[in-house]
């Protein structure tokens, strides 16, 4: 059945969410995040896109963009191909990293534009991995709060958002912070975020999944049977693939490839 064509935004602005295939982690360390941002910056400049907000989570990405000199789908494909090539080289793996198609929603009004910015910045707080929006280093929030930072100036187009709060920069930042940190029930392209679980809880869940098979036996199973089990293990909510590999005593690459 052919895919439904993505609806064109009249404003050219889109809220985009990318998930790892089967919910798998996309970023395993700082190097992965920095590499993605380098690639993102490269294609932002090449496509002449505007970037209003971004946030990198372990297994998904949120972006708020204005389409540039090519369709947003083409630009996203370029970014994905480049990052997946890096990922497969680094982790010596193959296959899909992202879901086949990113999710998107059109942002047509100023009110919803600001709502999406706040939603993206509050993603780590609502996921329980940060207490404050500016504690999470892998988002555009700090670029707004420290507008003098040169790195934020060439990457995030803060002025487009801040000007909606005040023409005076200092006043705009104060008002933006108050709005950005306001408690809310915003729901934008809602995604079930995996919450991290402890090794003890993870071990118990794996034991229940395995039934009569012992954890120590998994690594010695025939490949087909082992991969079937690993695919089920990877679907445990909150369990990272590196955590699963550590508990099962196998290479992370075996988990990635299963």
PDB file of C-alpha atoms in Angstrom:
ATOM      1  CA  UNK A   1       0.000   0.000   0.000  1.00  0.00           C
ATOM      2  CA  UNK A   2       1.574   3.346  -0.984  1.00  0.00           C
ATOM      3  CA  UNK A   3       2.523   5.774   1.757  1.00  0.00           C
ATOM      4  CA  UNK A   4       0.372   8.804   2.347  1.00  0.00           C
ATOM      5  CA  UNK A   5       2.111  11.952   1.130  1.00  0.00           C
ATOM      6  CA  UNK A   6       3.378  14.234   3.891  1.00  0.00           C
ATOM      7  CA  UNK A   7       1.113  17.265   4.233  1.00  0.00           C
ATOM      8  CA  UNK A   8       2.881  20.472   3.230  1.00  0.00           C
ATOM      9  CA  UNK A   9       3.159  23.150   5.909  1.00  0.00           C
ATOM     10  CA  UNK A  10       1.914  26.554   4.785  1.00  0.00           C
ATOM     11  CA  UNK A  11       4.457  28.236   7.083  1.00  0.00           C
ATOM     12  CA  UNK A  12       7.249  25.877   6.036  1.00  0.00           C
ATOM     13  CA  UNK A  13       7.798  25.027   9.725  1.00  0.00           C
ATOM     14  CA  UNK A  14       7.725  21.428  10.957  1.00  0.00           C
ATOM     15  CA  UNK A  15       8.068  19.675  14.282  1.00  0.00           C
ATOM     16  CA  UNK A  16       9.962  16.480  13.513  1.00  0.00           C
ATOM     17  CA  UNK A  17      10.461  13.413  15.669  1.00  0.00           C
ATOM     18  CA  UNK A  18      12.822  10.596  14.748  1.00  0.00           C
ATOM     19  CA  UNK A  19      12.871   7.311  16.656  1.00  0.00           C
ATOM     20  CA  UNK A  20      15.362   4.502  16.692  1.00  0.00           C
ATOM     21  CA  UNK A  21      14.185   1.397  14.836  1.00  0.00           C
ATOM     22  CA  UNK A  22      12.280  -0.841  17.254  1.00  0.00           C
ATOM     23  CA  UNK A  23      12.890   1.785  19.924  1.00  0.00           C
ATOM     24  CA  UNK A  24      16.635   1.139  19.964  1.00  0.00           C
ATOM     25  CA  UNK A  25      19.093   3.693  21.285  1.00  0.00           C
ATOM     26  CA  UNK A  26      20.536   6.136  18.743  1.00  0.00           C
ATOM     27  CA  UNK A  27      23.104   7.832  20.966  1.00  0.00           C
ATOM     28  CA  UNK A  28      25.352   5.787  23.246  1.00  0.00           C
ATOM     29  CA  UNK A  29      27.876   8.428  24.249  1.00  0.00           C
ATOM     30  CA  UNK A  30      28.907  12.067  23.912  1.00  0.00           C
ATOM     31  CA  UNK A  31      30.762  11.396  20.656  1.00  0.00           C
ATOM     32  CA  UNK A  32      27.548  10.153  19.003  1.00  0.00           C
ATOM     33  CA  UNK A  33      25.657  13.303  19.997  1.00  0.00           C
ATOM     34  CA  UNK A  34      28.425  15.606  18.803  1.00  0.00           C
ATOM     35  CA  UNK A  35      28.673  13.751  15.494  1.00  0.00           C
ATOM     36  CA  UNK A  36      24.949  14.067  14.867  1.00  0.00           C
ATOM     37  CA  UNK A  37      25.050  17.789  15.623  1.00  0.00           C
ATOM     38  CA  UNK A  38      28.012  18.273  13.269  1.00  0.00           C
ATOM     39  CA  UNK A  39      26.098  16.515  10.481  1.00  0.00           C
ATOM     40  CA  UNK A  40      22.917  18.421  11.314  1.00  0.00           C
ATOM     41  CA  UNK A  41      24.756  21.754  11.226  1.00  0.00           C
ATOM     42  CA  UNK A  42      26.324  20.873   7.858  1.00  0.00           C
ATOM     43  CA  UNK A  43      22.991  20.117   6.171  1.00  0.00           C
ATOM     44  CA  UNK A  44      21.232  23.010   7.900  1.00  0.00           C
ATOM     45  CA  UNK A  45      23.680  25.361   6.220  1.00  0.00           C
ATOM     46  CA  UNK A  46      23.597  23.550   2.881  1.00  0.00           C
ATOM     47  CA  UNK A  47      19.784  23.498   2.744  1.00  0.00           C
ATOM     48  CA  UNK A  48      19.500  27.009   4.232  1.00  0.00           C
ATOM     49  CA  UNK A  49      17.134  25.712   6.888  1.00  0.00           C
ATOM     50  CA  UNK A  50      16.138  27.594  10.007  1.00  0.00           C
ATOM     51  CA  UNK A  51      16.425  25.730  13.314  1.00  0.00           C
ATOM     52  CA  UNK A  52      14.254  26.917  16.199  1.00  0.00           C
ATOM     53  CA  UNK A  53      14.670  24.061  18.692  1.00  0.00           C
ATOM     54  CA  UNK A  54      16.220  20.604  19.009  1.00  0.00           C
ATOM     55  CA  UNK A  55      16.678  17.896  21.624  1.00  0.00           C
ATOM     56  CA  UNK A  56      18.586  14.621  21.465  1.00  0.00           C
ATOM     57  CA  UNK A  57      17.272  11.832  23.694  1.00  0.00           C
ATOM     58  CA  UNK A  58      18.731   8.327  23.948  1.00  0.00           C
ATOM     59  CA  UNK A  59      16.349   6.721  21.489  1.00  0.00           C
ATOM     60  CA  UNK A  60      14.672   9.629  19.723  1.00  0.00           C
ATOM     61  CA  UNK A  61      15.216  13.155  18.410  1.00  0.00           C
ATOM     62  CA  UNK A  62      13.018  16.243  18.356  1.00  0.00           C
ATOM     63  CA  UNK A  63      13.623  19.047  15.831  1.00  0.00           C
ATOM     64  CA  UNK A  64      11.747  22.258  15.048  1.00  0.00           C
ATOM     65  CA  UNK A  65      12.734  23.428  11.575  1.00  0.00           C
ATOM     66  CA  UNK A  66      11.780  25.722   8.762  1.00  0.00           C
ATOM     67  CA  UNK A  67      12.213  24.173   5.337  1.00  0.00           C
ATOM     68  CA  UNK A  68      15.043  25.612   3.251  1.00  0.00           C
ATOM     69  CA  UNK A  69      15.934  25.298  -0.427  1.00  0.00           C
ATOM     70  CA  UNK A  70      14.809  21.653  -0.653  1.00  0.00           C
ATOM     71  CA  UNK A  71      11.985  19.596   0.827  1.00  0.00           C
ATOM     72  CA  UNK A  72      12.333  18.697   4.483  1.00  0.00           C
ATOM     73  CA  UNK A  73      12.168  14.991   3.577  1.00  0.00           C
ATOM     74  CA  UNK A  74      15.221  15.293   1.317  1.00  0.00           C
ATOM     75  CA  UNK A  75      17.209  17.139   3.978  1.00  0.00           C
ATOM     76  CA  UNK A  76      16.297  14.618   6.672  1.00  0.00           C
ATOM     77  CA  UNK A  77      17.304  11.751   4.389  1.00  0.00           C
ATOM     78  CA  UNK A  78      20.717  13.334   3.827  1.00  0.00           C
ATOM     79  CA  UNK A  79      21.228  13.692   7.578  1.00  0.00           C
ATOM     80  CA  UNK A  80      20.097  10.117   8.259  1.00  0.00           C
ATOM     81  CA  UNK A  81      22.309   8.546   5.589  1.00  0.00           C
ATOM     82  CA  UNK A  82      25.353  10.407   6.857  1.00  0.00           C
ATOM     83  CA  UNK A  83      24.792   9.596  10.534  1.00  0.00           C
ATOM     84  CA  UNK A  84      23.938   5.937   9.906  1.00  0.00           C
ATOM     85  CA  UNK A  85      27.186   5.547   7.932  1.00  0.00           C
ATOM     86  CA  UNK A  86      29.106   6.888  10.946  1.00  0.00           C
ATOM     87  CA  UNK A  87      27.113   4.707  13.385  1.00  0.00           C
ATOM     88  CA  UNK A  88      27.614   1.495  11.402  1.00  0.00           C
ATOM     89  CA  UNK A  89      31.329   2.208  11.042  1.00  0.00           C
ATOM     90  CA  UNK A  90      31.796   2.952  14.746  1.00  0.00           C
ATOM     91  CA  UNK A  91      29.767   0.051  16.114  1.00  0.00           C
ATOM     92  CA  UNK A  92      30.578  -2.416  13.293  1.00  0.00           C
ATOM     93  CA  UNK A  93      26.931  -3.098  12.636  1.00  0.00           C
ATOM     94  CA  UNK A  94      24.512  -3.014   9.717  1.00  0.00           C
ATOM     95  CA  UNK A  95      20.817  -2.491   9.124  1.00  0.00           C
ATOM     96  CA  UNK A  96      18.320   0.188  10.057  1.00  0.00           C
ATOM     97  CA  UNK A  97      19.067   2.655  12.820  1.00  0.00           C
ATOM     98  CA  UNK A  98      16.080   4.986  12.428  1.00  0.00           C
ATOM     99  CA  UNK A  99      12.476   4.093  11.833  1.00  0.00           C
ATOM    100  CA  UNK A 100      11.790   4.103   8.102  1.00  0.00           C
ATOM    101  CA  UNK A 101       9.985   7.416   8.220  1.00  0.00           C
ATOM    102  CA  UNK A 102      10.227  10.309  10.631  1.00  0.00           C
ATOM    103  CA  UNK A 103       7.070  11.711  12.202  1.00  0.00           C
ATOM    104  CA  UNK A 104       6.195  15.335  11.576  1.00  0.00           C
ATOM    105  CA  UNK A 105       3.485  17.868  12.275  1.00  0.00           C
ATOM    106  CA  UNK A 106       2.925  21.235  10.661  1.00  0.00           C
ATOM    107  CA  UNK A 107       3.395  24.324  12.829  1.00  0.00           C
ATOM    108  CA  UNK A 108       1.144  27.024  11.443  1.00  0.00           C
ATOM    109  CA  UNK A 109       0.582  29.528  14.273  1.00  0.00           C
ATOM    110  CA  UNK A 110       2.815  31.584  16.569  1.00  0.00           C
ATOM    111  CA  UNK A 111       1.097  30.146  19.629  1.00  0.00           C
ATOM    112  CA  UNK A 112       1.779  26.551  18.621  1.00  0.00           C
ATOM    113  CA  UNK A 113       5.328  27.450  17.555  1.00  0.00           C
ATOM    114  CA  UNK A 114       6.117  28.550  21.116  1.00  0.00           C
ATOM    115  CA  UNK A 115       4.331  25.512  22.538  1.00  0.00           C
ATOM    116  CA  UNK A 116       6.516  23.158  20.486  1.00  0.00           C
ATOM    117  CA  UNK A 117       9.712  24.955  21.554  1.00  0.00           C
ATOM    118  CA  UNK A 118       8.721  24.493  25.194  1.00  0.00           C
ATOM    119  CA  UNK A 119       7.657  20.892  24.632  1.00  0.00           C
ATOM    120  CA  UNK A 120      11.016  20.039  23.049  1.00  0.00           C
ATOM    121  CA  UNK A 121      13.022  21.699  25.823  1.00  0.00           C
ATOM    122  CA  UNK A 122      10.944  20.009  28.551  1.00  0.00           C
ATOM    123  CA  UNK A 123      11.299  16.541  27.008  1.00  0.00           C
ATOM    124  CA  UNK A 124      14.195  15.467  29.314  1.00  0.00           C
ATOM    125  CA  UNK A 125      12.403  16.820  32.400  1.00  0.00           C
ATOM    126  CA  UNK A 126       9.175  14.977  31.619  1.00  0.00           C
ATOM    127  CA  UNK A 127      11.197  11.830  30.883  1.00  0.00           C
ATOM    128  CA  UNK A 128      12.718  12.065  34.361  1.00  0.00           C
ATOM    129  CA  UNK A 129      16.336  12.368  33.237  1.00  0.00           C
ATOM    130  CA  UNK A 130      16.802  16.046  34.166  1.00  0.00           C
ATOM    131  CA  UNK A 131      15.390  18.225  36.935  1.00  0.00           C
ATOM    132  CA  UNK A 132      15.564  21.470  34.968  1.00  0.00           C
ATOM    133  CA  UNK A 133      15.381  22.201  31.258  1.00  0.00           C
ATOM    134  CA  UNK A 134      18.829  23.834  31.236  1.00  0.00           C
ATOM    135  CA  UNK A 135      20.474  20.836  32.935  1.00  0.00           C
ATOM    136  CA  UNK A 136      20.170  18.714  29.778  1.00  0.00           C
ATOM    137  CA  UNK A 137      23.137  19.587  27.581  1.00  0.00           C
ATOM    138  CA  UNK A 138      21.758  17.967  24.411  1.00  0.00           C
ATOM    139  CA  UNK A 139      19.103  20.525  23.557  1.00  0.00           C
ATOM    140  CA  UNK A 140      18.836  24.082  22.267  1.00  0.00           C
ATOM    141  CA  UNK A 141      17.675  25.387  25.656  1.00  0.00           C
ATOM    142  CA  UNK A 142      21.110  26.611  26.775  1.00  0.00           C
ATOM    143  CA  UNK A 143      21.519  28.483  23.503  1.00  0.00           C
ATOM    144  CA  UNK A 144      18.427  30.520  24.365  1.00  0.00           C
ATOM    145  CA  UNK A 145      19.457  31.139  27.970  1.00  0.00           C
ATOM    146  CA  UNK A 146      23.043  32.126  27.060  1.00  0.00           C
ATOM    147  CA  UNK A 147      22.312  34.023  23.876  1.00  0.00           C
ATOM    148  CA  UNK A 148      25.847  35.450  23.802  1.00  0.00           C
ATOM    149  CA  UNK A 149      27.270  31.980  23.085  1.00  0.00           C
ATOM    150  CA  UNK A 150      28.795  31.915  19.610  1.00  0.00           C
ATOM    151  CA  UNK A 151      27.932  28.234  19.158  1.00  0.00           C
ATOM    152  CA  UNK A 152      24.240  28.930  19.630  1.00  0.00           C
ATOM    153  CA  UNK A 153      24.298  31.884  17.243  1.00  0.00           C
ATOM    154  CA  UNK A 154      25.420  29.873  14.200  1.00  0.00           C
ATOM    155  CA  UNK A 155      23.141  26.900  14.856  1.00  0.00           C
ATOM    156  CA  UNK A 156      19.843  27.878  16.473  1.00  0.00           C
ATOM    157  CA  UNK A 157      17.861  30.831  15.148  1.00  0.00           C
ATOM    158  CA  UNK A 158      16.949  32.138  18.606  1.00  0.00           C
ATOM    159  CA  UNK A 159      15.975  35.666  17.541  1.00  0.00           C
ATOM    160  CA  UNK A 160      12.945  34.412  15.612  1.00  0.00           C
ATOM    161  CA  UNK A 161      11.506  33.054  18.869  1.00  0.00           C
ATOM    162  CA  UNK A 162      12.824  35.638  21.330  1.00  0.00           C
ATOM    163  CA  UNK A 163      11.435  38.538  19.308  1.00  0.00           C
ATOM    164  CA  UNK A 164       7.971  37.193  20.072  1.00  0.00           C
ATOM    165  CA  UNK A 165       8.543  37.992  23.747  1.00  0.00           C
ATOM    166  CA  UNK A 166      10.177  41.414  23.456  1.00  0.00           C
ATOM    167  CA  UNK A 167      12.245  43.571  21.118  1.00  0.00           C
ATOM    168  CA  UNK A 168      14.696  44.048  23.997  1.00  0.00           C
ATOM    169  CA  UNK A 169      16.963  40.988  24.212  1.00  0.00           C
ATOM    170  CA  UNK A 170      17.406  40.980  27.996  1.00  0.00           C
ATOM    171  CA  UNK A 171      13.657  41.288  28.582  1.00  0.00           C
ATOM    172  CA  UNK A 172      12.940  38.658  25.922  1.00  0.00           C
ATOM    173  CA  UNK A 173      15.227  36.094  27.575  1.00  0.00           C
ATOM    174  CA  UNK A 174      13.644  36.675  31.006  1.00  0.00           C
ATOM    175  CA  UNK A 175      10.145  36.246  29.578  1.00  0.00           C
ATOM    176  CA  UNK A 176      11.207  33.257  27.482  1.00  0.00           C
ATOM    177  CA  UNK A 177      12.674  31.482  30.544  1.00  0.00           C
ATOM    178  CA  UNK A 178       9.412  31.955  32.453  1.00  0.00           C
ATOM    179  CA  UNK A 179       7.420  30.543  29.533  1.00  0.00           C
ATOM    180  CA  UNK A 180       9.906  27.750  28.803  1.00  0.00           C
ATOM    181  CA  UNK A 181       9.831  26.444  32.393  1.00  0.00           C
ATOM    182  CA  UNK A 182       6.103  26.797  33.017  1.00  0.00           C
ATOM    183  CA  UNK A 183       4.403  23.586  34.162  1.00  0.00           C
ATOM    184  CA  UNK A 184       2.071  22.387  31.427  1.00  0.00           C
ATOM    185  CA  UNK A 185       0.277  19.473  29.832  1.00  0.00           C
ATOM    186  CA  UNK A 186       1.583  20.083  26.309  1.00  0.00           C
ATOM    187  CA  UNK A 187       1.332  17.128  23.937  1.00  0.00           C
ATOM    188  CA  UNK A 188       3.114  17.425  20.603  1.00  0.00           C
ATOM    189  CA  UNK A 189       3.864  14.352  18.508  1.00  0.00           C
ATOM    190  CA  UNK A 190       3.640  12.396  21.732  1.00  0.00           C
ATOM    191  CA  UNK A 191       6.117   9.501  22.022  1.00  0.00           C
ATOM    192  CA  UNK A 192       6.378   6.849  24.699  1.00  0.00           C
ATOM    193  CA  UNK A 193       9.778   7.661  26.150  1.00  0.00           C
ATOM    194  CA  UNK A 194      11.688   4.744  27.583  1.00  0.00           C
ATOM    195  CA  UNK A 195      12.554   5.328  31.202  1.00  0.00           C
ATOM    196  CA  UNK A 196      15.804   3.785  32.417  1.00  0.00           C
ATOM    197  CA  UNK A 197      15.565   0.881  34.835  1.00  0.00           C
ATOM    198  CA  UNK A 198      18.117  -0.517  37.266  1.00  0.00           C
ATOM    199  CA  UNK A 199      20.215  -3.593  36.460  1.00  0.00           C
ATOM    200  CA  UNK A 200      18.412  -5.560  39.195  1.00  0.00           C
ATOM    201  CA  UNK A 201      14.994  -4.772  37.706  1.00  0.00           C
ATOM    202  CA  UNK A 202      16.290  -5.438  34.199  1.00  0.00           C
ATOM    203  CA  UNK A 203      17.731  -8.794  35.265  1.00  0.00           C
ATOM    204  CA  UNK A 204      14.407  -9.832  36.786  1.00  0.00           C
ATOM    205  CA  UNK A 205      12.459  -8.841  33.662  1.00  0.00           C
ATOM    206  CA  UNK A 206      14.895 -10.768  31.462  1.00  0.00           C
ATOM    207  CA  UNK A 207      14.551 -13.840  33.683  1.00  0.00           C
ATOM    208  CA  UNK A 208      10.765 -13.694  33.388  1.00  0.00           C
ATOM    209  CA  UNK A 209      11.046 -13.367  29.609  1.00  0.00           C
ATOM    210  CA  UNK A 210      13.466 -16.320  29.317  1.00  0.00           C
ATOM    211  CA  UNK A 211      11.317 -18.745  31.307  1.00  0.00           C
ATOM    212  CA  UNK A 212      13.276 -21.988  31.755  1.00  0.00           C
ATOM    213  CA  UNK A 213      16.412 -20.645  30.026  1.00  0.00           C
ATOM    214  CA  UNK A 214      19.106 -19.256  32.331  1.00  0.00           C
ATOM    215  CA  UNK A 215      20.635 -15.861  31.600  1.00  0.00           C
ATOM    216  CA  UNK A 216      24.083 -17.443  31.374  1.00  0.00           C
ATOM    217  CA  UNK A 217      22.881 -19.850  28.661  1.00  0.00           C
ATOM    218  CA  UNK A 218      21.750 -17.190  26.181  1.00  0.00           C
ATOM    219  CA  UNK A 219      25.213 -16.482  24.740  1.00  0.00           C
ATOM    220  CA  UNK A 220      25.690 -20.190  23.920  1.00  0.00           C
ATOM    221  CA  UNK A 221      22.381 -20.672  22.104  1.00  0.00           C
ATOM    222  CA  UNK A 222      22.298 -21.226  18.313  1.00  0.00           C
ATOM    223  CA  UNK A 223      22.319 -17.913  16.453  1.00  0.00           C
ATOM    224  CA  UNK A 224      18.710 -18.069  15.223  1.00  0.00           C
ATOM    225  CA  UNK A 225      17.334 -18.931  18.671  1.00  0.00           C
ATOM    226  CA  UNK A 226      19.585 -16.380  20.390  1.00  0.00           C
ATOM    227  CA  UNK A 227      18.571 -13.551  18.038  1.00  0.00           C
ATOM    228  CA  UNK A 228      14.895 -14.371  18.519  1.00  0.00           C
ATOM    229  CA  UNK A 229      15.364 -13.944  22.270  1.00  0.00           C
ATOM    230  CA  UNK A 230      17.467 -10.780  21.886  1.00  0.00           C
ATOM    231  CA  UNK A 231      14.767  -9.134  19.780  1.00  0.00           C
ATOM    232  CA  UNK A 232      12.283  -9.768  22.611  1.00  0.00           C
ATOM    233  CA  UNK A 233      14.738  -8.482  25.221  1.00  0.00           C
ATOM    234  CA  UNK A 234      15.211  -5.247  23.248  1.00  0.00           C
ATOM    235  CA  UNK A 235      11.482  -4.555  23.539  1.00  0.00           C
ATOM    236  CA  UNK A 236      11.638  -4.398  27.360  1.00  0.00           C
ATOM    237  CA  UNK A 237      10.589  -0.851  28.237  1.00  0.00           C
ATOM    238  CA  UNK A 238      13.451   1.160  29.748  1.00  0.00           C
ATOM    239  CA  UNK A 239      16.186  -1.374  29.003  1.00  0.00           C
ATOM    240  CA  UNK A 240      19.101  -0.041  26.961  1.00  0.00           C
ATOM    241  CA  UNK A 241      20.846  -2.358  24.530  1.00  0.00           C
ATOM    242  CA  UNK A 242      24.203  -1.886  26.253  1.00  0.00           C
ATOM    243  CA  UNK A 243      22.565  -2.755  29.561  1.00  0.00           C
ATOM    244  CA  UNK A 244      21.089  -5.920  28.029  1.00  0.00           C
ATOM    245  CA  UNK A 245      24.479  -6.901  26.595  1.00  0.00           C
ATOM    246  CA  UNK A 246      26.166  -6.397  29.979  1.00  0.00           C
ATOM    247  CA  UNK A 247      23.603  -8.516  31.842  1.00  0.00           C
ATOM    248  CA  UNK A 248      23.612 -11.294  29.219  1.00  0.00           C
ATOM    249  CA  UNK A 249      27.410 -11.299  28.994  1.00  0.00           C
ATOM    250  CA  UNK A 250      27.527 -10.825  25.225  1.00  0.00           C
ATOM    251  CA  UNK A 251      28.913  -8.247  22.823  1.00  0.00           C
ATOM    252  CA  UNK A 252      26.776  -5.112  22.334  1.00  0.00           C
ATOM    253  CA  UNK A 253      27.156  -5.698  18.568  1.00  0.00           C
ATOM    254  CA  UNK A 254      25.255  -8.986  18.878  1.00  0.00           C
ATOM    255  CA  UNK A 255      22.374  -7.120  20.509  1.00  0.00           C
ATOM    256  CA  UNK A 256      22.467  -4.330  17.907  1.00  0.00           C
ATOM    257  CA  UNK A 257      22.415  -6.802  15.006  1.00  0.00           C
ATOM    258  CA  UNK A 258      19.700  -9.131  16.372  1.00  0.00           C
TER     259      UNK A 258
END
